[in-house]
CSV table of C-alpha atoms in Angstrom, one decimal:
chain,number,residue,atom,x,y,z
A,1,MET,CA,38.4,6.8,21.8
A,2,SER,CA,36.9,9.8,19.6
A,3,ALA,CA,34.1,7.0,18.2
A,4,ILE,CA,32.9,6.4,21.9
A,5,TYR,CA,32.6,10.9,22.5
A,6,ALA,CA,31.1,10.9,19.1
A,7,ALA,CA,28.4,8.4,20.0
A,8,THR,CA,28.3,9.1,23.8
A,9,ILE,CA,26.9,12.7,22.7
A,10,PHE,CA,24.9,11.7,20.1
A,11,VAL,CA,23.0,9.4,22.6
A,12,VAL,CA,22.9,12.2,25.1
A,13,ALA,CA,21.4,14.8,22.5
A,14,TYR,CA,19.1,12.3,21.4
A,15,ALA,CA,17.6,11.1,25.0
A,16,LEU,CA,17.5,15.3,25.3
A,17,ILE,CA,15.7,15.3,22.3
A,18,ALA,CA,13.1,12.1,23.0
A,19,SER,CA,12.6,14.1,26.9
A,20,ASP,CA,10.2,17.0,25.1
A,21,ARG,CA,11.8,18.8,28.3
A,22,VAL,CA,14.3,20.8,26.1
A,23,ASN,CA,14.0,22.8,22.9
A,24,THR,CA,15.1,20.5,20.4
A,25,THR,CA,16.6,22.4,17.6
A,26,LEU,CA,18.8,24.1,20.8
A,27,VAL,CA,20.0,20.4,21.9
A,28,ALA,CA,20.8,19.8,18.4
A,29,LEU,CA,22.7,23.2,18.2
A,30,ALA,CA,24.7,21.8,21.4
A,31,GLY,CA,25.4,18.6,20.2
A,32,ALA,CA,27.2,19.7,17.1
A,33,THR,CA,29.0,22.5,18.9
A,34,ALA,CA,30.2,19.7,21.3
A,35,MET,CA,31.3,17.6,18.2
A,36,PHE,CA,32.8,20.3,16.6
A,37,PHE,CA,35.0,21.9,19.9
A,38,LEU,CA,36.5,18.2,21.0
A,39,PRO,CA,37.4,18.2,18.1
A,40,MET,CA,35.9,15.5,16.0
A,41,ILE,CA,35.0,16.8,12.9
A,42,ASN,CA,36.6,20.7,11.5
A,43,SER,CA,34.7,23.1,9.5
A,44,ASP,CA,35.7,22.0,6.4
A,45,GLU,CA,34.1,18.7,6.8
A,46,VAL,CA,31.2,20.2,8.4
A,47,PHE,CA,30.4,23.4,6.0
A,48,TYR,CA,32.1,21.4,2.5
A,49,SER,CA,31.8,17.9,2.8
A,50,ARG,CA,29.2,15.7,1.4
A,51,ALA,CA,29.7,12.7,3.3
A,52,THR,CA,30.0,14.4,7.2
A,53,GLY,CA,28.5,17.7,6.7
A,54,ILE,CA,25.4,19.6,6.6
A,55,ASP,CA,23.5,18.6,3.5
A,56,TRP,CA,23.1,22.0,2.0
A,57,ASP,CA,20.9,20.6,-0.5
A,58,VAL,CA,18.5,19.6,2.0
A,59,ILE,CA,18.6,23.1,3.5
A,60,PHE,CA,18.0,24.9,0.8
A,61,LEU,CA,15.4,23.2,-0.9
A,62,LEU,CA,13.4,23.5,2.4
A,63,LEU,CA,14.1,27.0,2.4
A,64,GLY,CA,13.1,27.5,-1.9
A,65,MET,CA,9.8,25.6,-0.6
A,66,MET,CA,8.9,27.7,2.3
A,67,ILE,CA,9.8,30.9,0.3
A,68,ILE,CA,7.3,29.3,-2.4
A,69,VAL,CA,4.7,28.5,0.1
A,70,SER,CA,5.1,32.0,2.1
A,71,VAL,CA,4.1,33.5,-1.3
A,72,VAL,CA,1.1,31.0,-2.4
A,73,ARG,CA,-0.7,31.4,1.1
A,74,GLN,CA,-0.8,35.6,0.2
A,75,THR,CA,-3.4,34.5,-2.7
A,76,GLY,CA,-5.8,32.2,-0.6
A,77,VAL,CA,-5.7,29.2,-2.3
A,78,PHE,CA,-5.1,27.0,0.6
A,79,ASP,CA,-8.2,28.4,2.4
A,80,TYR,CA,-9.5,27.5,-1.0
A,81,VAL,CA,-8.6,23.8,-1.1
A,82,ALA,CA,-9.0,23.5,2.8
A,83,ILE,CA,-13.0,24.3,2.5
A,84,TRP,CA,-13.4,22.5,-0.7
A,85,SER,CA,-11.8,19.3,0.4
A,86,ALA,CA,-14.1,19.8,3.5
A,87,LYS,CA,-17.1,20.1,1.9
A,88,ARG,CA,-16.3,16.9,-0.6
A,89,ALA,CA,-16.4,15.0,2.6
A,90,LYS,CA,-19.3,15.9,4.2
A,91,GLY,CA,-17.3,17.4,6.5
A,92,SER,CA,-17.0,14.0,7.8
A,93,PRO,CA,-13.0,14.1,9.8
A,94,LEU,CA,-12.3,10.6,8.9
A,95,ARG,CA,-13.0,11.0,5.1
A,96,ILE,CA,-10.7,14.1,5.3
A,97,MET,CA,-7.6,12.9,6.6
A,98,VAL,CA,-8.3,9.6,3.9
A,99,LEU,CA,-8.4,12.4,1.4
A,100,LEU,CA,-5.6,14.4,2.6
A,101,VAL,CA,-3.3,11.0,2.8
A,102,LEU,CA,-3.9,9.9,-0.5
A,103,VAL,CA,-3.2,13.8,-1.8
A,104,THR,CA,0.7,13.3,0.3
A,105,ALA,CA,1.2,10.2,-0.9
A,106,PHE,CA,0.5,10.9,-4.3
A,107,GLY,CA,2.3,14.1,-4.2
A,108,SER,CA,4.9,12.7,-2.3
A,109,ALA,CA,5.5,9.8,-5.1
A,110,PHE,CA,6.1,12.6,-8.3
A,111,LEU,CA,7.4,16.0,-5.9
A,112,ASP,CA,9.5,14.9,-2.9
A,113,ASN,CA,7.7,14.5,0.5
A,114,VAL,CA,9.0,17.6,2.3
A,115,THR,CA,7.2,19.9,-0.5
A,116,THR,CA,4.3,18.2,-0.6
A,117,VAL,CA,4.1,18.3,3.8
A,118,LEU,CA,4.6,22.1,2.9
A,119,LEU,CA,1.8,22.5,0.8
A,120,ILE,CA,-0.7,20.1,2.4
A,121,ALA,CA,-0.1,21.1,6.0
A,122,PRO,CA,-1.4,24.9,5.4
A,123,VAL,CA,-4.7,23.2,4.0
A,124,THR,CA,-4.7,20.9,7.1
A,125,LEU,CA,-4.0,23.2,9.9
A,126,LEU,CA,-7.5,25.5,8.1
A,127,VAL,CA,-9.5,22.1,8.0
A,128,CYS,CA,-9.1,21.8,11.3
A,129,GLU,CA,-9.5,25.3,12.5
A,130,ARG,CA,-12.7,25.2,10.7
A,131,LEU,CA,-14.1,22.3,12.2
A,132,ALA,CA,-12.3,22.6,16.1
A,133,VAL,CA,-10.9,19.7,15.5
A,134,SER,CA,-7.0,19.0,16.7
A,135,ALA,CA,-4.7,18.8,14.0
A,136,ALA,CA,-2.0,17.2,15.3
A,137,PRO,CA,-3.2,13.7,14.1
A,138,PHE,CA,-3.9,14.8,11.0
A,139,LEU,CA,-0.1,15.9,10.7
A,140,MET,CA,1.2,12.9,11.9
A,141,VAL,CA,-0.7,11.0,9.1
A,142,GLU,CA,0.3,13.3,6.8
A,143,ALA,CA,4.0,12.6,7.9
A,144,PHE,CA,4.0,9.0,7.3
A,145,ALA,CA,1.9,9.3,4.3
A,146,ALA,CA,4.9,11.7,2.8
A,147,ASN,CA,7.4,9.1,3.6
A,148,ILE,CA,5.5,5.9,2.5
A,149,GLY,CA,4.7,7.7,-0.6
A,150,GLY,CA,8.3,8.9,-1.4
A,151,ALA,CA,9.5,5.5,-1.6
A,152,ALA,CA,7.4,4.9,-4.8
A,153,THR,CA,9.3,6.9,-6.8
A,154,LEU,CA,13.7,8.0,-7.5
A,155,VAL,CA,12.6,11.8,-6.8
A,156,GLY,CA,9.9,11.1,-4.1
A,157,ASP,CA,12.4,11.2,-1.1
A,158,PRO,CA,16.1,12.7,-0.6
A,159,THR,CA,16.9,8.9,0.9
A,160,THR,CA,15.4,7.9,-2.6
A,161,ILE,CA,17.4,10.2,-4.6
A,162,ILE,CA,20.9,9.3,-2.5
A,163,ILE,CA,20.1,5.7,-2.7
A,164,GLY,CA,19.3,5.4,-6.3
A,165,THR,CA,21.9,7.5,-7.6
A,166,GLY,CA,24.7,5.4,-6.0
A,167,ALA,CA,23.2,2.0,-7.3
A,168,LYS,CA,22.8,3.7,-10.8
A,169,LEU,CA,18.9,2.8,-10.7
A,170,SER,CA,16.9,3.8,-13.7
A,171,PHE,CA,13.6,6.2,-12.8
A,172,ILE,CA,11.1,3.4,-14.0
A,173,SER,CA,12.9,-0.1,-12.8
A,174,PHE,CA,12.7,1.9,-8.9
A,175,LEU,CA,9.0,2.0,-9.6
A,176,VAL,CA,8.4,-1.2,-11.2
A,177,HIS,CA,10.3,-2.5,-8.1
A,178,MET,CA,8.8,-0.5,-5.0
A,179,ALA,CA,5.4,1.2,-6.2
A,180,PRO,CA,3.3,-2.1,-5.5
A,181,ALA,CA,5.1,-2.0,-2.2
A,182,VAL,CA,4.0,1.2,-1.7
A,183,VAL,CA,0.5,0.7,-2.9
A,184,ILE,CA,0.2,-2.0,-0.3
A,185,ILE,CA,1.7,-0.5,2.6
A,186,LEU,CA,-0.4,2.9,2.1
A,187,GLY,CA,-3.4,0.3,2.1
A,188,ALA,CA,-3.0,-0.7,5.6
A,189,LEU,CA,-1.8,2.6,7.0
A,190,LEU,CA,-5.8,3.7,5.2
A,191,ALA,CA,-7.1,0.1,7.5
A,192,LEU,CA,-5.4,1.6,10.6
A,193,LEU,CA,-6.7,5.7,11.0
A,194,PRO,CA,-9.9,4.7,12.9
A,195,ARG,CA,-7.5,2.5,15.3
A,196,MET,CA,-4.8,4.9,15.5
A,197,PHE,CA,-7.1,7.7,16.6
A,198,PRO,CA,-10.5,6.9,18.2
A,199,GLY,CA,-12.3,10.0,19.3
A,200,ALA,CA,-10.0,12.6,16.7
A,201,PHE,CA,-13.2,12.0,14.3
A,202,THR,CA,-16.1,13.1,16.1
A,203,ALA,CA,-17.1,17.3,14.7
A,204,ASP,CA,-19.5,19.6,15.6
A,205,ALA,CA,-22.9,19.5,13.8
A,206,GLU,CA,-22.8,23.3,13.8
A,207,ARG,CA,-19.3,23.7,12.9
A,208,VAL,CA,-19.6,21.2,9.8
A,209,ALA,CA,-22.9,22.9,9.0
A,210,ASP,CA,-21.1,26.3,8.9
A,211,VAL,CA,-18.6,24.8,6.6
A,212,MET,CA,-20.6,23.0,3.9
A,213,SER,CA,-22.6,26.8,3.4
A,214,LEU,CA,-19.3,28.3,3.0
A,215,ASP,CA,-18.2,29.6,-1.0
A,216,GLU,CA,-14.6,28.6,-1.8
A,217,GLY,CA,-14.7,30.5,-4.4
A,218,GLU,CA,-14.7,33.8,-1.7
A,219,ALA,CA,-11.2,32.3,-0.6
A,220,ILE,CA,-8.8,33.7,-3.6
A,221,GLN,CA,-7.9,37.1,-2.9
A,222,ASN,CA,-5.6,37.7,-5.2
A,223,ARG,CA,-5.7,35.6,-9.0
A,224,ARG,CA,-3.1,37.0,-10.9
A,225,LEU,CA,-0.7,36.0,-8.1
A,226,LEU,CA,-2.3,32.4,-8.1
A,227,ILE,CA,-1.9,32.7,-11.9
A,228,GLN,CA,1.8,33.5,-11.3
A,229,CYS,CA,2.1,31.1,-8.9
A,230,GLY,CA,0.7,28.0,-10.8
A,231,ILE,CA,3.3,28.7,-13.6
A,232,VAL,CA,6.5,28.6,-11.6
A,233,LEU,CA,5.3,25.7,-9.2
A,234,VAL,CA,4.4,23.8,-12.7
A,235,ALA,CA,7.9,25.0,-13.7
A,236,VAL,CA,9.7,23.8,-10.5
A,237,PHE,CA,7.8,20.4,-10.7
A,238,ALA,CA,8.9,19.8,-14.0
A,239,GLY,CA,12.0,20.7,-12.6
A,240,PHE,CA,12.7,18.2,-9.6
A,241,VAL,CA,11.3,15.4,-11.9
A,242,ALA,CA,13.8,16.7,-14.8
A,243,HIS,CA,16.8,17.5,-12.3
A,244,LYS,CA,19.5,15.0,-14.1
A,245,GLU,CA,18.7,16.1,-17.8
A,246,ILE,CA,18.5,19.9,-16.7
A,247,HIS,CA,22.0,19.8,-15.0
A,248,MET,CA,20.2,21.3,-11.7
A,249,GLU,CA,20.3,20.2,-8.1
A,250,PRO,CA,16.1,19.9,-6.6
A,251,SER,CA,17.5,22.7,-4.1
A,252,LEU,CA,18.3,24.8,-6.6
A,253,VAL,CA,15.5,24.9,-8.6
A,254,ALA,CA,13.5,25.7,-5.2
A,255,MET,CA,15.4,28.7,-4.7
A,256,THR,CA,15.5,29.8,-8.4
A,257,GLY,CA,11.5,29.6,-8.5
A,258,ALA,CA,11.2,31.2,-4.8
A,259,GLY,CA,13.6,33.6,-6.6
A,260,ILE,CA,11.3,34.3,-9.4
A,261,LEU,CA,8.4,34.2,-7.1
A,262,ILE,CA,9.4,37.2,-4.5
A,263,VAL,CA,10.4,39.2,-7.7
A,264,MET,CA,7.2,38.7,-9.8
A,265,SER,CA,5.1,38.5,-6.7
A,266,GLY,CA,6.5,42.4,-5.1
A,267,LEU,CA,6.0,41.0,-1.7
A,268,THR,CA,7.8,42.3,1.3
A,269,ARG,CA,10.1,40.0,3.3
A,270,GLU,CA,7.7,40.0,6.1
A,271,PHE,CA,5.4,38.2,3.4
A,272,TYR,CA,7.5,36.2,1.9
A,273,LEU,CA,9.2,34.9,4.8
A,274,SER,CA,5.9,34.3,6.8
A,275,SER,CA,6.2,30.4,6.5
A,276,VAL,CA,10.1,29.7,6.7
A,277,GLU,CA,10.4,27.5,9.8
A,278,TRP,CA,14.2,29.0,11.5
A,279,GLU,CA,14.4,26.8,13.9
A,280,THR,CA,13.2,23.3,11.4
A,281,LEU,CA,16.7,24.3,9.7
A,282,LEU,CA,18.7,25.1,12.5
A,283,PHE,CA,18.0,21.7,14.1
A,284,PHE,CA,18.5,20.1,10.3
A,285,ALA,CA,22.0,21.6,10.6
A,286,GLY,CA,22.3,20.6,14.4
A,287,LEU,CA,21.6,17.2,13.0
A,288,PHE,CA,23.6,16.5,10.3
A,289,ILE,CA,27.1,17.3,12.3
A,290,MET,CA,26.3,15.3,14.8
A,291,VAL,CA,25.6,12.4,12.6
A,292,GLY,CA,28.4,13.7,10.4
A,293,ALA,CA,31.1,12.8,13.5
A,294,LEU,CA,29.3,9.1,13.7
A,295,VAL,CA,30.6,8.4,10.1
A,296,LYS,CA,34.0,9.9,10.1
A,297,THR,CA,35.2,8.7,13.6
A,298,GLY,CA,33.7,5.3,11.8
A,299,VAL,CA,30.3,4.3,14.1
A,300,ILE,CA,28.4,3.6,11.5
A,301,ASN,CA,30.5,2.0,8.8
A,302,ALA,CA,31.7,-0.2,12.2
A,303,LEU,CA,28.1,-1.2,13.1
A,304,ALA,CA,27.2,-2.0,9.6
A,305,HIS,CA,30.1,-4.5,8.4
A,306,LEU,CA,30.4,-5.9,12.3
A,307,ALA,CA,26.5,-7.1,10.5
A,308,SER,CA,27.6,-7.8,7.5
A,309,HIS,CA,29.9,-10.9,8.9
A,310,ALA,CA,27.2,-12.7,10.6
A,311,THR,CA,25.5,-13.4,6.7
A,312,HIS,CA,28.2,-15.5,4.8
A,313,GLY,CA,26.6,-14.1,1.6
A,314,ASN,CA,23.3,-15.9,2.2
A,315,ALA,CA,21.0,-13.6,0.0
A,316,TRP,CA,17.7,-13.8,2.7
A,317,LEU,CA,19.6,-13.6,5.5
A,318,THR,CA,21.6,-10.4,4.2
A,319,THR,CA,18.4,-9.1,2.9
A,320,MET,CA,16.2,-9.3,6.0
A,321,LEU,CA,19.8,-7.6,8.1
A,322,ILE,CA,19.8,-4.5,5.8
A,323,LEU,CA,16.0,-4.0,6.3
A,324,GLY,CA,15.8,-4.6,9.8
A,325,VAL,CA,18.8,-2.2,10.7
A,326,SER,CA,17.5,0.3,8.3
A,327,PHE,CA,14.2,0.3,9.8
A,328,LEU,CA,15.9,0.4,12.8
A,329,PHE,CA,19.2,2.8,12.4
A,330,SER,CA,16.9,5.1,10.2
A,331,GLY,CA,14.3,5.9,13.0
A,332,PHE,CA,16.8,6.9,15.3
A,333,VAL,CA,19.8,8.8,13.3
A,334,ASN,CA,17.7,10.6,10.4
A,335,ASN,CA,17.7,8.6,7.4
A,336,VAL,CA,19.4,11.1,4.6
A,337,PRO,CA,22.7,10.9,6.3
A,338,TYR,CA,21.8,6.8,6.9
A,339,ALA,CA,21.0,6.8,3.3
A,340,ALA,CA,25.0,8.3,2.6
A,341,ALA,CA,26.6,6.1,5.0
A,342,MET,CA,24.6,2.7,3.7
A,343,THR,CA,25.1,3.0,-0.1
A,344,PRO,CA,28.4,1.9,-0.3
A,345,ILE,CA,27.9,-0.6,2.0
A,346,VAL,CA,25.5,-2.3,0.0
A,347,ALA,CA,26.7,-1.8,-3.2
A,348,GLU,CA,30.1,-4.0,-1.1
A,349,PHE,CA,27.0,-6.9,-0.2
A,350,ALA,CA,25.5,-7.0,-3.0
A,351,SER,CA,29.3,-7.9,-4.3
A,352,SER,CA,29.7,-10.5,-1.8
A,353,ILE,CA,26.0,-12.7,-2.2
A,354,HIS,CA,26.1,-16.2,-4.6
A,355,ASP,CA,23.2,-15.6,-6.3
A,356,HIS,CA,23.5,-13.2,-8.4
A,357,THR,CA,20.5,-13.4,-9.6
A,358,ASN,CA,19.0,-12.1,-6.0
A,359,GLN,CA,21.7,-9.2,-5.8
A,360,GLY,CA,19.0,-6.0,-6.5
A,361,VAL,CA,17.1,-7.2,-4.1
A,362,LEU,CA,19.6,-5.6,-1.5
A,363,TRP,CA,18.9,-2.2,-2.7
A,364,TRP,CA,15.4,-2.8,-2.6
A,365,ALA,CA,15.5,-3.7,0.9
A,366,LEU,CA,17.6,-1.1,1.7
A,367,LEU,CA,15.1,1.1,0.5
A,368,LEU,CA,12.1,-0.2,2.1
A,369,GLY,CA,13.3,0.6,5.2
A,370,THR,CA,16.0,3.3,5.0
A,371,VAL,CA,12.5,5.3,4.1
A,372,LEU,CA,9.9,3.5,5.7
A,373,GLY,CA,11.8,3.1,8.6
A,374,GLY,CA,11.7,7.3,9.2
A,375,ASN,CA,8.3,6.9,10.6
A,376,LEU,CA,9.3,5.9,13.7
A,377,THR,CA,10.5,8.8,15.4
A,378,ALA,CA,9.8,12.4,15.1
A,379,VAL,CA,13.2,12.8,13.7
A,380,GLY,CA,13.5,10.0,11.7
A,381,ALA,CA,13.0,11.7,8.0
A,382,SER,CA,12.9,15.0,7.2
A,383,ALA,CA,8.9,15.5,6.5
A,384,ASN,CA,8.7,14.8,10.5
A,385,ILE,CA,11.0,17.3,12.0
A,386,VAL,CA,9.5,19.8,9.0
A,387,VAL,CA,5.3,18.8,10.5
A,388,ALA,CA,6.5,18.9,14.1
A,389,GLY,CA,7.9,22.0,13.3
A,390,ILE,CA,4.8,23.6,11.9
A,391,ALA,CA,2.6,22.1,14.3
A,392,GLN,CA,4.7,23.5,17.4
A,393,ARG,CA,5.1,27.0,15.4
A,394,ALA,CA,0.4,26.2,15.0
A,395,GLY,CA,0.0,25.8,18.2
A,396,THR,CA,-0.6,22.5,18.0
A,397,PRO,CA,3.0,21.0,19.5
A,398,ILE,CA,3.1,16.9,18.3
A,399,SER,CA,5.3,15.2,21.7
A,400,PHE,CA,8.6,13.1,20.6
A,401,TRP,CA,6.5,10.0,22.3
A,402,ASP,CA,3.0,10.7,21.0
A,403,PHE,CA,4.8,10.9,17.4
A,404,THR,CA,7.0,7.6,18.3
A,405,ARG,CA,3.5,5.8,19.7
A,406,LYS,CA,1.9,6.0,16.5
A,407,GLY,CA,5.2,5.7,14.3
A,408,ALA,CA,5.7,2.6,15.7
A,409,ILE,CA,2.6,0.9,14.8
A,410,VAL,CA,2.9,2.3,11.2
A,411,THR,CA,6.3,1.0,10.7
A,412,GLY,CA,6.0,-2.2,12.6
A,413,THR,CA,2.8,-2.8,10.3
A,414,SER,CA,5.6,-1.5,7.4
A,415,LEU,CA,8.0,-3.8,8.4
A,416,VAL,CA,6.0,-6.6,8.5
A,417,LEU,CA,4.5,-6.2,4.6
A,418,SER,CA,8.1,-4.9,3.6
A,419,VAL,CA,9.5,-8.5,4.7
A,420,GLY,CA,6.5,-10.3,3.0
A,421,TYR,CA,6.7,-8.6,0.0
A,422,LEU,CA,10.6,-8.9,-0.5
A,423,TRP,CA,10.1,-12.6,0.2
A,424,VAL,CA,6.9,-13.6,-1.9
A,425,ARG,CA,8.1,-11.5,-5.3
A,426,TYR,CA,11.8,-12.3,-4.9
A,427,PHE,CA,12.9,-15.2,-3.6
A,428,VAL,CA,9.4,-17.2,-3.9
A,429,LEU,CA,8.3,-15.8,-7.4
A,430,GLY,CA,12.0,-14.4,-9.1
């Protein structure tokens, strides 16, 4: 009975979020409160359990990077990069979008994708403001690119860290198997841009001329602070890559970097907290609690085990099942808790495969489906939620259905290309 209650609350909350008529943070917190008071989950499971509770690593990673971005913003470097990129693209919105997509995807592969969009979004808003074009299409595409790029490496996405650690995958093995698929899908995204956003790439000639006449060097307001930020950011990014070796989770690395910058900059609270999206952090917390209740009551595991019986140990059928289910579930449930729930299940799937040479493909199917499936809706991936929060705060809101309409195109294309990639590489070429 508790599983039915948990599923009902989640479905109702999701429907309200999708309606765009109620504040999404309020809905997430109300759903979490309902789960807590029924009760289907207790305080220990909410605050301390890694399986069913709030993922504090994600929350504090976001908070730390938001504080860092707040401090970096005071240097004027975002204005500098915005003007520089617009001038290099000759003021063409399409060329600027392509440039930002490539930078976002590359950055997401070696940082994590949430950090990357937090750094790129302020630049995007400034470019769009200078050219008087809507920032919403740019921010949506950057979320897509961040999720695609984040699939390339072990540290590119919270879900790749969860699955990669659970499957004991090395950084190099991960890169060799995932990067080719990411390059193919990223190329498809670039080809789709003009058709996905018709009419979004027209800029006023006078605005373009004004941008081309600007001197980006004049945008830098505090060179000393910029140097300090650069040193701390390099150290933070190095910490992200080497977090296992230094025994520090990325969240602690980000919070340490934020603390150092606060002290070094001497900024007051109103400045170093200026870019913190408190509503986004609360939305994450509520969503984690709701999905945690689904995990605790066995809803997710029951669905996964039910599906597993249909494959009878066939490697190709199991691969397609994991890929398809992961694309679908990650688009609607949020892929971070989904990855945590599915990792032990896929380990069981792998042991049941009759063809032992193809057991590894199940992990690549799970990774492609979980990371890329997150592009389907505005709540499917952490980067999407962050981008939606930034857009809302900047006065260019992205509705749930606007994101989903574009996300469905990207996700459908990614699914088709993923099927082809897995078939050719692991079943044709072996």
